[in-house]
Coordinates of C-alpha atoms in Angstrom, one line a residue:
X1 CA 123.8 79.4 119.1
X2 CA 125.5 77.0 121.4
X3 CA 127.2 77.2 124.8
X4 CA 129.4 74.2 125.4
X5 CA 131.7 73.2 128.2
X6 CA 133.9 76.0 129.3
X7 CA 131.3 78.6 128.2
X8 CA 132.3 78.2 124.5
X9 CA 129.9 80.3 122.4
X10 CA 129.3 79.8 118.7
X11 CA 126.8 81.1 116.2
X12 CA 124.8 79.0 113.7
X13 CA 125.2 80.0 110.1
X14 CA 121.4 80.3 109.6
X15 CA 121.0 82.6 112.5
X16 CA 120.1 86.3 111.7
X17 CA 122.2 89.4 111.8
X18 CA 120.0 90.7 114.7
X19 CA 120.6 87.5 116.7
X20 CA 124.4 87.8 116.1
X21 CA 124.4 91.4 117.5
X22 CA 122.3 90.3 120.5
X23 CA 124.7 87.5 121.2
X24 CA 127.8 89.7 121.2
X25 CA 126.0 92.2 123.5
X26 CA 124.8 89.6 125.9
X27 CA 128.2 88.0 126.3
X28 CA 130.3 91.2 126.0
X29 CA 132.3 89.7 123.1
X30 CA 133.9 91.3 120.1
X31 CA 133.8 88.3 117.8
X32 CA 132.2 84.8 117.7
X33 CA 132.8 81.7 115.5
X34 CA 130.2 80.8 113.0
X35 CA 129.6 77.0 112.6
X36 CA 127.5 74.8 110.3
X37 CA 125.2 71.9 111.3
X38 CA 128.1 69.6 112.0
X39 CA 129.8 72.2 114.2
X40 CA 132.6 72.9 111.7
X41 CA 133.7 76.6 111.6
X42 CA 132.7 78.4 108.4
X43 CA 133.9 81.9 109.4
X44 CA 134.0 84.4 112.2
X45 CA 131.4 87.1 112.9
X46 CA 133.0 90.3 114.3
X47 CA 131.6 93.7 115.3
X48 CA 133.4 95.2 112.3
X49 CA 131.5 92.9 110.0
X50 CA 128.2 93.9 111.7
X51 CA 129.0 97.6 111.3
X52 CA 129.8 97.0 107.7
X53 CA 126.4 95.3 107.2
X54 CA 124.6 98.2 109.0
X55 CA 126.4 100.8 106.8
X56 CA 125.3 98.9 103.7
X57 CA 121.6 98.9 104.8
X58 CA 121.4 95.2 105.1
X59 CA 118.2 93.7 106.6
X60 CA 118.6 92.6 110.2
X61 CA 116.8 89.4 109.4
X62 CA 119.5 88.3 106.9
X63 CA 121.4 85.1 107.9
X64 CA 125.0 85.4 109.1
X65 CA 126.1 83.1 106.3
X66 CA 124.7 85.6 103.7
X67 CA 126.4 88.5 105.5
X68 CA 129.7 86.6 105.6
X69 CA 129.6 86.0 101.9
X70 CA 128.7 89.6 101.1
X71 CA 131.4 90.9 103.4
X72 CA 134.0 88.7 101.9
X73 CA 133.1 89.8 98.3
X74 CA 132.1 93.5 98.6
X75 CA 134.1 94.3 101.7
X76 CA 137.3 93.3 100.0
X77 CA 138.4 91.2 102.9
X78 CA 137.2 88.1 104.7
X79 CA 136.3 87.9 108.3
X80 CA 139.9 87.9 109.5
X81 CA 141.1 87.2 112.9
X82 CA 141.6 90.1 115.2
X83 CA 145.0 91.8 114.8
X84 CA 145.5 90.8 111.1
X85 CA 144.2 94.2 109.9
X86 CA 145.6 97.7 110.6
X87 CA 142.8 100.1 109.6
X88 CA 143.3 103.8 109.3
X89 CA 143.2 105.5 112.7
X90 CA 140.3 107.8 111.8
X91 CA 138.3 105.1 110.2
X92 CA 138.9 102.8 113.3
X93 CA 137.8 105.6 115.6
X94 CA 134.6 106.1 113.6
X95 CA 133.9 102.4 113.6
X96 CA 134.5 102.2 117.3
X97 CA 132.1 105.1 118.0
X98 CA 129.4 103.5 115.7
X99 CA 129.9 100.1 117.4
X100 CA 129.4 101.7 120.8
X101 CA 126.3 103.5 119.6
X102 CA 124.9 100.3 118.2
X103 CA 125.7 98.4 121.4
X104 CA 124.0 101.1 123.5
X105 CA 121.0 101.0 121.2
X106 CA 120.7 97.3 121.4
X107 CA 121.0 97.3 125.2
X108 CA 118.3 100.0 125.5
X109 CA 116.0 98.1 123.1
X110 CA 116.5 95.0 125.3
X111 CA 115.8 96.9 128.5
X112 CA 112.7 98.4 127.0
X113 CA 111.4 95.1 125.8
X114 CA 112.0 93.5 129.2
X115 CA 110.2 96.5 130.9
X116 CA 107.2 96.2 128.6
X117 CA 106.9 92.5 129.2
X118 CA 107.2 93.1 133.0
X119 CA 104.4 95.7 132.8
X120 CA 102.2 93.5 130.8
X121 CA 102.6 90.5 133.1
X122 CA 102.1 92.6 136.2
X123 CA 98.8 94.1 134.9
X124 CA 95.6 92.7 136.5
X125 CA 93.8 93.3 133.2
X126 CA 94.1 90.9 130.4
X127 CA 96.0 92.3 127.4
X128 CA 96.4 90.7 124.0
X129 CA 98.0 92.2 120.9
X130 CA 97.3 91.1 117.3
X131 CA 98.9 92.0 114.0
X132 CA 97.2 93.2 110.8
X133 CA 96.1 89.6 110.0
X134 CA 94.5 89.0 113.4
X135 CA 97.4 86.8 114.5
X136 CA 98.3 86.9 118.2
X137 CA 101.7 88.5 118.7
X138 CA 101.6 89.1 122.5
X139 CA 99.4 88.1 125.4
X140 CA 100.0 88.7 129.1
X141 CA 99.9 86.4 132.1
X142 CA 96.5 87.6 133.4
X143 CA 94.8 86.9 130.1
X144 CA 96.5 83.4 129.9
X145 CA 95.4 82.6 133.4
X146 CA 91.8 83.6 132.7
X147 CA 91.7 81.6 129.5
X148 CA 93.5 78.7 131.0
X149 CA 96.2 78.5 128.3
X150 CA 100.0 78.9 128.0
X151 CA 101.5 81.9 126.3
X152 CA 103.4 79.8 123.8
X153 CA 100.1 78.0 122.8
X154 CA 98.6 81.4 121.9
X155 CA 101.4 83.2 120.1
X156 CA 101.2 82.8 116.4
X157 CA 97.6 81.6 116.3
X158 CA 94.6 83.6 114.9
X159 CA 92.9 85.4 117.7
X160 CA 89.6 83.5 117.0
X161 CA 91.3 80.3 117.9
X162 CA 92.4 81.7 121.2
X163 CA 89.6 83.9 122.5
X164 CA 85.9 83.1 122.4
X165 CA 83.5 85.5 120.7
X166 CA 86.3 88.0 120.0
X167 CA 86.0 90.9 117.5
X168 CA 89.6 91.9 117.5
X169 CA 90.1 90.7 113.9
X170 CA 87.0 92.8 112.9
X171 CA 88.5 95.8 114.7
X172 CA 91.6 95.4 112.6
X173 CA 89.6 95.3 109.4
X174 CA 87.3 98.3 110.3
X175 CA 89.8 100.4 112.2
X176 CA 86.9 101.4 114.6
X177 CA 87.6 101.3 118.3
X178 CA 85.1 99.5 120.5
X179 CA 85.2 100.6 124.1
X180 CA 83.2 99.2 127.0
X181 CA 81.6 96.3 125.0
X182 CA 80.2 93.2 126.6
X183 CA 81.8 89.9 125.4
X184 CA 80.9 86.5 126.7
X185 CA 83.9 84.3 127.4
X186 CA 83.2 80.8 128.9
X187 CA 79.6 82.0 129.4
X188 CA 80.7 84.9 131.6
X189 CA 79.9 88.5 130.4
X190 CA 83.2 90.4 130.3
X191 CA 83.8 94.1 129.6
X192 CA 86.4 94.7 126.9
X193 CA 88.1 97.4 125.0
X194 CA 89.2 96.8 121.4
X195 CA 91.6 99.5 120.2
X196 CA 93.1 99.5 116.6
X197 CA 96.8 100.4 116.1
X198 CA 97.3 103.0 113.3
X199 CA 100.6 103.7 111.6
X200 CA 101.0 105.8 108.5
X201 CA 97.2 105.9 107.8
X202 CA 96.8 102.1 108.0
X203 CA 95.8 99.7 110.7
X204 CA 98.7 97.4 111.6
X205 CA 97.1 95.6 114.5
X206 CA 94.9 95.9 117.5
X207 CA 95.0 95.7 121.3
X208 CA 92.3 93.9 123.3
X209 CA 91.8 94.5 127.0
X210 CA 89.6 93.1 129.8
X211 CA 88.7 96.1 131.9
X212 CA 87.5 96.0 135.5
X213 CA 88.3 99.3 137.2
X214 CA 87.5 103.0 137.0
X215 CA 84.5 104.5 138.8
X216 CA 83.0 106.3 135.9
X217 CA 83.5 103.2 133.7
X218 CA 81.9 101.0 136.2
X219 CA 78.8 103.2 136.1
X220 CA 78.8 103.1 132.3
X221 CA 79.3 99.3 132.4
X222 CA 76.4 98.9 134.8
X223 CA 74.2 101.0 132.6
X224 CA 75.1 99.0 129.5
X225 CA 74.4 95.7 131.4
X226 CA 71.0 97.1 132.3
X227 CA 70.4 97.9 128.6
X228 CA 71.4 94.4 127.7
X229 CA 69.0 92.9 130.3
X230 CA 66.1 95.1 129.1
X231 CA 66.8 94.3 125.5
X232 CA 67.0 90.6 126.2
X233 CA 63.7 90.6 128.0
X234 CA 62.1 92.5 125.2
X235 CA 63.5 90.1 122.6
X236 CA 62.3 87.1 124.6
X237 CA 58.8 88.5 124.7
X238 CA 58.9 89.0 120.9
X239 CA 60.3 85.5 120.4
X240 CA 63.6 86.7 118.9
X241 CA 67.2 86.3 120.0
X242 CA 69.0 89.2 121.6
X243 CA 71.8 90.7 119.5
X244 CA 75.3 89.7 120.2
X245 CA 76.6 93.2 120.7
X246 CA 75.0 96.3 122.3
X247 CA 76.6 99.6 122.8
X248 CA 74.8 102.6 124.1
X249 CA 76.2 106.1 124.3
X250 CA 75.2 108.5 127.0
X251 CA 74.4 112.1 126.2
X252 CA 77.8 113.8 126.2
X253 CA 78.2 117.3 127.6
X254 CA 81.0 119.9 127.5
X255 CA 84.2 119.0 125.7
X256 CA 83.0 115.3 125.7
X257 CA 80.8 116.3 122.8
X258 CA 84.0 116.6 120.7
X259 CA 85.1 113.2 119.4
X260 CA 88.8 113.3 118.8
X261 CA 92.2 112.2 119.9
X262 CA 94.1 114.3 117.4
X263 CA 96.7 116.6 119.0
X264 CA 95.2 119.7 117.4
X265 CA 91.8 119.0 118.8
X266 CA 93.2 118.1 122.2
X267 CA 94.6 121.6 122.2
X268 CA 91.2 123.0 121.1
X269 CA 89.6 121.1 124.0
X270 CA 92.0 122.8 126.4
X271 CA 91.2 126.2 125.0
X272 CA 87.5 125.5 125.4
X273 CA 87.9 124.6 129.1
X274 CA 89.8 127.8 129.6
X275 CA 87.4 129.9 127.6
X276 CA 84.4 128.5 129.5
X277 CA 85.7 129.9 132.8
X278 CA 85.5 133.5 131.7
X279 CA 82.7 135.6 130.1
X280 CA 84.8 136.9 127.2
X281 CA 83.5 136.8 123.6
X282 CA 84.8 133.8 121.6
X283 CA 85.3 133.7 117.9
X284 CA 85.3 130.2 116.4
X285 CA 86.7 129.9 112.8
X286 CA 86.9 126.9 110.5
X287 CA 85.5 125.5 107.3
X288 CA 81.8 124.7 107.0
X289 CA 80.9 121.4 108.7
X290 CA 83.9 121.3 111.1
X291 CA 81.6 121.4 114.2
X292 CA 81.7 125.1 115.2
X293 CA 78.3 124.9 116.9
X294 CA 79.4 121.7 118.8
X295 CA 82.4 123.7 120.1
X296 CA 80.1 126.6 121.0
X297 CA 77.8 124.3 123.0
X298 CA 80.8 122.7 124.7
X299 CA 81.9 126.2 125.9
X300 CA 78.4 126.9 127.2
X301 CA 78.0 123.6 129.0
X302 CA 81.5 123.7 130.6
X303 CA 81.0 127.2 132.0
X304 CA 79.0 128.9 134.8
X305 CA 76.1 129.6 132.4
X306 CA 75.4 126.0 131.7
X307 CA 72.0 126.2 133.4
X308 CA 71.0 129.2 131.3
X309 CA 69.7 129.0 127.7
X310 CA 71.8 128.4 124.7
X311 CA 70.3 130.3 121.7
X312 CA 71.6 129.9 118.2
X313 CA 71.0 132.1 115.1
X314 CA 72.4 131.7 111.6
X315 CA 73.1 135.2 110.3
X316 CA 73.3 133.9 106.7
X317 CA 70.0 132.1 106.7
X318 CA 67.8 135.1 107.6
X319 CA 67.0 137.9 105.1
X320 CA 68.6 141.3 105.9
X321 CA 65.2 142.9 106.5
X322 CA 64.2 140.4 109.2
X323 CA 67.6 139.9 110.9
X324 CA 67.2 143.0 113.2
X325 CA 63.8 141.8 114.4
X326 CA 65.1 138.3 115.0
X327 CA 68.0 139.5 117.0
X328 CA 66.4 142.3 119.0
X329 CA 62.7 141.5 118.8
X330 CA 59.9 143.9 117.9
X331 CA 57.0 145.7 119.5
X332 CA 53.3 145.3 118.6
X333 CA 52.5 146.9 115.3
X334 CA 56.2 147.6 114.5
X335 CA 55.7 146.6 110.9
X336 CA 53.2 145.0 108.6
X337 CA 52.6 141.4 109.5
X338 CA 54.1 141.8 113.0
X339 CA 52.8 139.4 115.6
X340 CA 50.2 140.8 117.9
X341 CA 51.8 141.7 121.2
X342 CA 55.3 141.7 119.7
X343 CA 58.1 139.2 120.0
X344 CA 61.3 138.9 122.1
X345 CA 64.5 138.7 120.2
X346 CA 67.3 136.2 120.4
X347 CA 69.3 138.5 122.8
X348 CA 66.4 138.5 125.3
X349 CA 65.8 134.7 124.9
X350 CA 69.5 134.1 125.7
X351 CA 69.4 136.3 128.8
X352 CA 71.5 134.6 131.5
X353 CA 73.0 132.2 129.0
X354 CA 74.8 132.1 125.7
X355 CA 74.0 133.5 122.2
X356 CA 75.7 131.8 119.3
X357 CA 76.0 133.9 116.2
X358 CA 76.7 131.5 113.4
X359 CA 78.1 132.8 110.0
X360 CA 78.8 136.2 111.5
X361 CA 80.8 137.0 108.4
X362 CA 77.6 137.2 106.4
X363 CA 76.0 139.9 108.6
X364 CA 75.2 143.1 106.7
X365 CA 77.3 146.2 107.4
X366 CA 74.4 148.2 108.7
X367 CA 73.5 145.3 111.2
X368 CA 77.2 145.1 112.2
X369 CA 77.0 148.7 113.6
X370 CA 73.9 147.9 115.7
X371 CA 75.5 144.6 116.9
X372 CA 78.6 146.5 118.1
X373 CA 76.5 149.0 120.0
X374 CA 74.6 146.1 121.8
X375 CA 77.9 144.4 122.7
X376 CA 79.3 147.6 124.2
X377 CA 76.2 148.8 126.0
X378 CA 74.7 145.4 126.9
X379 CA 71.3 146.8 126.0
X380 CA 68.9 146.0 123.2
X381 CA 66.1 148.1 121.7
X382 CA 63.3 146.3 120.0
X383 CA 62.2 147.3 116.5
X384 CA 59.5 149.9 117.0
X385 CA 60.5 150.3 120.7
X386 CA 61.5 153.5 122.4
X387 CA 63.6 152.3 125.3
X388 CA 66.4 149.7 125.8
X389 CA 66.4 146.5 127.8
X390 CA 69.5 145.3 129.6
X391 CA 70.7 141.8 128.7
X392 CA 73.2 139.5 130.3
X393 CA 74.4 137.4 127.4
X394 CA 77.7 135.6 126.6
X395 CA 78.5 136.0 122.9
X396 CA 80.1 133.2 120.8
X397 CA 80.4 133.9 117.1
X398 CA 81.5 131.6 114.3
X399 CA 82.5 132.0 110.7
X400 CA 84.0 130.2 107.7
X401 CA 85.0 133.5 106.1
X402 CA 88.4 135.2 106.3
X403 CA 87.4 138.1 108.5
X404 CA 90.8 139.8 108.4
X405 CA 90.6 140.0 104.6
X406 CA 87.0 141.3 104.9
X407 CA 88.2 144.0 107.3
X408 CA 90.9 145.1 104.8
X409 CA 88.3 145.0 102.0
X410 CA 85.8 147.1 104.0
X411 CA 83.1 144.4 104.1
X412 CA 83.4 143.8 107.8
X413 CA 83.7 146.4 110.5
X414 CA 87.2 146.5 112.1
X415 CA 85.8 147.6 115.5
X416 CA 83.3 144.7 115.6
X417 CA 86.1 142.3 114.5
X418 CA 88.3 143.3 117.5
X419 CA 85.2 143.2 119.8
X420 CA 84.5 139.6 118.7
X421 CA 88.1 138.4 118.4
X422 CA 89.0 138.2 122.1
X423 CA 89.4 134.4 122.4
X424 CA 90.0 132.8 119.0
X425 CA 89.5 129.1 118.5
X426 CA 90.2 127.5 115.1
X427 CA 88.8 124.1 114.1
X428 CA 90.9 122.2 111.5
X429 CA 89.2 120.5 108.6
X430 CA 88.6 116.7 108.8
X431 CA 91.2 116.0 106.0
X432 CA 93.9 117.3 108.5
X433 CA 92.9 114.9 111.2
X434 CA 92.2 111.7 109.3
X435 CA 93.1 109.5 112.4
X436 CA 89.8 110.7 113.9
X437 CA 87.6 109.4 111.1
X438 CA 87.1 105.8 112.4
X439 CA 86.1 107.1 115.9
X440 CA 83.8 109.7 114.4
X441 CA 82.2 107.0 112.1
X442 CA 81.7 104.6 115.1
X443 CA 80.2 107.4 117.3
X444 CA 77.7 108.7 114.7
X445 CA 76.9 105.2 113.4
X446 CA 75.9 104.1 116.9
X447 CA 74.0 107.3 117.6
X448 CA 72.0 107.2 114.4
X449 CA 71.2 103.5 114.6
X450 CA 69.8 104.1 118.1
X451 CA 67.9 107.1 116.9
X452 CA 66.3 105.2 114.0
X453 CA 65.9 102.0 115.9
X454 CA 67.9 99.9 113.5
X455 CA 70.7 97.3 114.1
X456 CA 74.2 98.6 114.0
X457 CA 76.4 98.0 111.0
X458 CA 80.1 97.3 110.6
X459 CA 82.6 98.3 107.8
X460 CA 84.9 96.1 105.8
X461 CA 88.6 97.0 105.8
X462 CA 88.3 98.2 102.1
X463 CA 85.4 100.4 102.8
X464 CA 87.1 102.0 105.8
X465 CA 90.2 102.7 103.8
X466 CA 88.1 104.6 101.2
X467 CA 86.5 106.6 104.0
X468 CA 89.8 107.4 105.6
X469 CA 91.5 108.4 102.3
X470 CA 88.6 110.6 101.1
X471 CA 89.2 114.4 101.5
X472 CA 85.8 115.2 103.0
X473 CA 85.3 118.7 101.6
X474 CA 82.1 118.9 103.7
X475 CA 84.0 117.8 106.8
X476 CA 82.1 116.2 109.7
X477 CA 78.7 117.3 108.4
X478 CA 79.3 115.4 105.1
X479 CA 80.6 112.4 107.0
X480 CA 77.4 112.2 109.1
X481 CA 75.3 112.6 106.0
X482 CA 77.1 109.7 104.4
X483 CA 76.6 107.5 107.5
X484 CA 72.9 108.3 107.5
X485 CA 72.7 107.4 103.8
X486 CA 74.4 104.1 104.5
X487 CA 72.1 103.3 107.4
X488 CA 69.1 104.0 105.2
X489 CA 70.3 102.3 101.9
X490 CA 72.4 99.3 102.9
X491 CA 70.3 96.2 103.8
X492 CA 73.0 94.0 105.4
X493 CA 74.9 94.4 108.6
X494 CA 78.3 94.9 106.9
X495 CA 79.1 97.8 104.7
X496 CA 81.4 96.9 101.8
X497 CA 83.3 99.2 99.5
X498 CA 80.7 98.9 96.7
X499 CA 78.0 100.1 99.1
X500 CA 79.6 103.5 99.4
X501 CA 78.4 106.5 97.3
X502 CA 80.3 106.4 94.0
X503 CA 81.9 109.8 94.4
X504 CA 83.8 108.8 97.6
X505 CA 86.1 106.4 95.7
X506 CA 85.8 107.7 92.2
X507 CA 87.4 111.0 93.2
X508 CA 90.6 109.4 94.5
X509 CA 92.2 108.1 91.3
X510 CA 91.5 111.4 89.5
X511 CA 93.1 113.3 92.3
X512 CA 96.1 111.0 92.3
X513 CA 96.6 111.3 88.6
X514 CA 96.5 115.1 88.4
X515 CA 99.7 116.8 87.2
X516 CA 101.6 119.2 89.5
X517 CA 100.8 122.3 87.5
X518 CA 99.1 124.9 89.6
X519 CA 96.3 126.1 87.2
X520 CA 95.6 122.6 86.0
X521 CA 95.3 121.2 89.5
X522 CA 92.9 124.0 90.5
X523 CA 90.7 123.5 87.5
X524 CA 90.6 119.7 87.9
X525 CA 89.9 120.0 91.6
X526 CA 87.0 122.5 91.0
X527 CA 85.6 120.0 88.5
X528 CA 85.7 117.1 90.9
X529 CA 84.2 119.2 93.7
X530 CA 81.4 120.3 91.3
X531 CA 80.7 116.7 90.3
X532 CA 80.9 115.5 93.9
X533 CA 78.4 118.1 95.2
X534 CA 76.0 117.5 92.3
X535 CA 76.0 113.7 93.0
X536 CA 75.4 114.3 96.7
X537 CA 72.4 116.6 96.1
X538 CA 71.0 114.1 93.6
X539 CA 71.3 111.3 96.1
X540 CA 69.7 113.4 98.8
X541 CA 66.7 114.2 96.6
X542 CA 66.3 110.6 95.7
X543 CA 66.4 109.6 99.4
X544 CA 63.9 112.3 100.3
X545 CA 61.6 111.3 97.5
X546 CA 61.9 114.8 96.0
X547 CA 61.0 116.6 99.2
X548 CA 63.4 119.6 99.1
X549 CA 63.1 120.5 102.8
X550 CA 63.9 116.9 103.7
X551 CA 66.8 116.8 101.2
X552 CA 68.2 120.1 102.7
X553 CA 68.0 118.5 106.2
X554 CA 69.9 115.4 105.0
X555 CA 72.6 117.6 103.4
X556 CA 72.9 119.7 106.5
X557 CA 72.2 123.0 104.7
X558 CA 69.5 125.6 104.8
X559 CA 66.6 125.2 102.3
X560 CA 67.4 128.5 100.6
X561 CA 71.0 127.3 100.1
X562 CA 69.6 124.1 98.5
X563 CA 67.5 126.1 96.1
X564 CA 70.6 128.1 95.0
X565 CA 72.5 124.9 94.4
X566 CA 69.6 123.4 92.4
X567 CA 69.6 126.4 90.2
X568 CA 73.4 126.3 89.9
X569 CA 73.5 122.6 88.9
X570 CA 70.5 122.8 86.6
X571 CA 68.1 120.5 88.5

């Protein structure tokens, strides 16, 4: 593109279709001459030709020379001078409207790009953007000034050549966000965020930021610096070097317990905040392992009963004969084997706080009637007792069963269902919010590594892709179990695809190759789930050295459930 004397504008034959459109918009022109390297005219680029190219789906990065040739051959006409054609009036009107739309779209794109560049350059924090290969695509003025480089010297280079001790390229590979980390640049400890950019289930880049503001963040930063200082002192005493990266998580409370940015979970968090303000009964539904107890604790901790006790009972894990005694307590000598002096029930233990009734759908019908009476009268009567005791308890129930169907089938009391179903919160399965998987992995990896006192591990891009694409039938509970297994079994600091349990990747090709026949899909899926669960149980037993109680804990299920599955799978 050249602008000569008298504001003569031309377009080079090797320039792109996009550059041609931008040139016409910038100068308010309807056509421009296309020239070769010697300045000789080789054709004329017009808005009509650009519209023709757009209509035929041509790539905006094609050269003008290629478009001229295609337009001449397929368009049936060359790029004629204005006035030599007399197109049909309707076609001309449509073409004019489309040209105007394209012109407005290009102008809006240019304005948006200029606005974003202004925002980036006006920011006090340093901001850098890399693509999927870790190559710097954008860096703002603040970061350039801090690094002492020019923007043009950074663009197009790998981020490791531009920023010291960076992990942005690792963030791109793993897809795991790293917030509030300490990074040394020119010997100065800096606080950074590294945030992957996801599109269509894949990481296409990452944003790196130098962060200096926000009161709560400053406190967190100060705490992490103290942790680094203590760790460095301890390492010096032991004669070993301090680790390069340290990240500590504070004990989250309320809705902060729930790790997610998915719109569905954001809506759930809003419901939890609203539900916490009132004493109404809450019913939480969702598949096993979706975090129903975490949501229940969040409601308790965000409400006025936060200082009271949070008592949990699994209605499916206690035999029917003992469930009443567990819930309501019993008097001295109420039955054979009863503890001397009696025992308070869960309702009494939760007085002034919250009682979480997990797996309420498995409660026997006879017990449901007694539960309804307690909810309505707010009094409990111990087994073997003669008088009731008033209790002030907030009830949160949870189930993975379809209670409405159970009501219709007569296996769950309708009156109890309506008494529980005042505020309904549904937790979606993990397969419906796959964008949360990297953040959940990062959170639980950090938490478990700190709990076990081991060095943190990172994931290769291939390993993370397997974890994100897996369907997770056991939801978050299964994910946490896999992370715990990886922490225990992988020796190195980086987890590769081959380190993952075999069933995580083996199940994917089978699922992809299944035909679209309903019965066949169901049979194959059951077979894969059967095999997957069997392998997980076998791995847990190996990791627990045959200790069934420990294996059940690792699997996140009750010991009685494990015994049933061992019998089912022939162990």
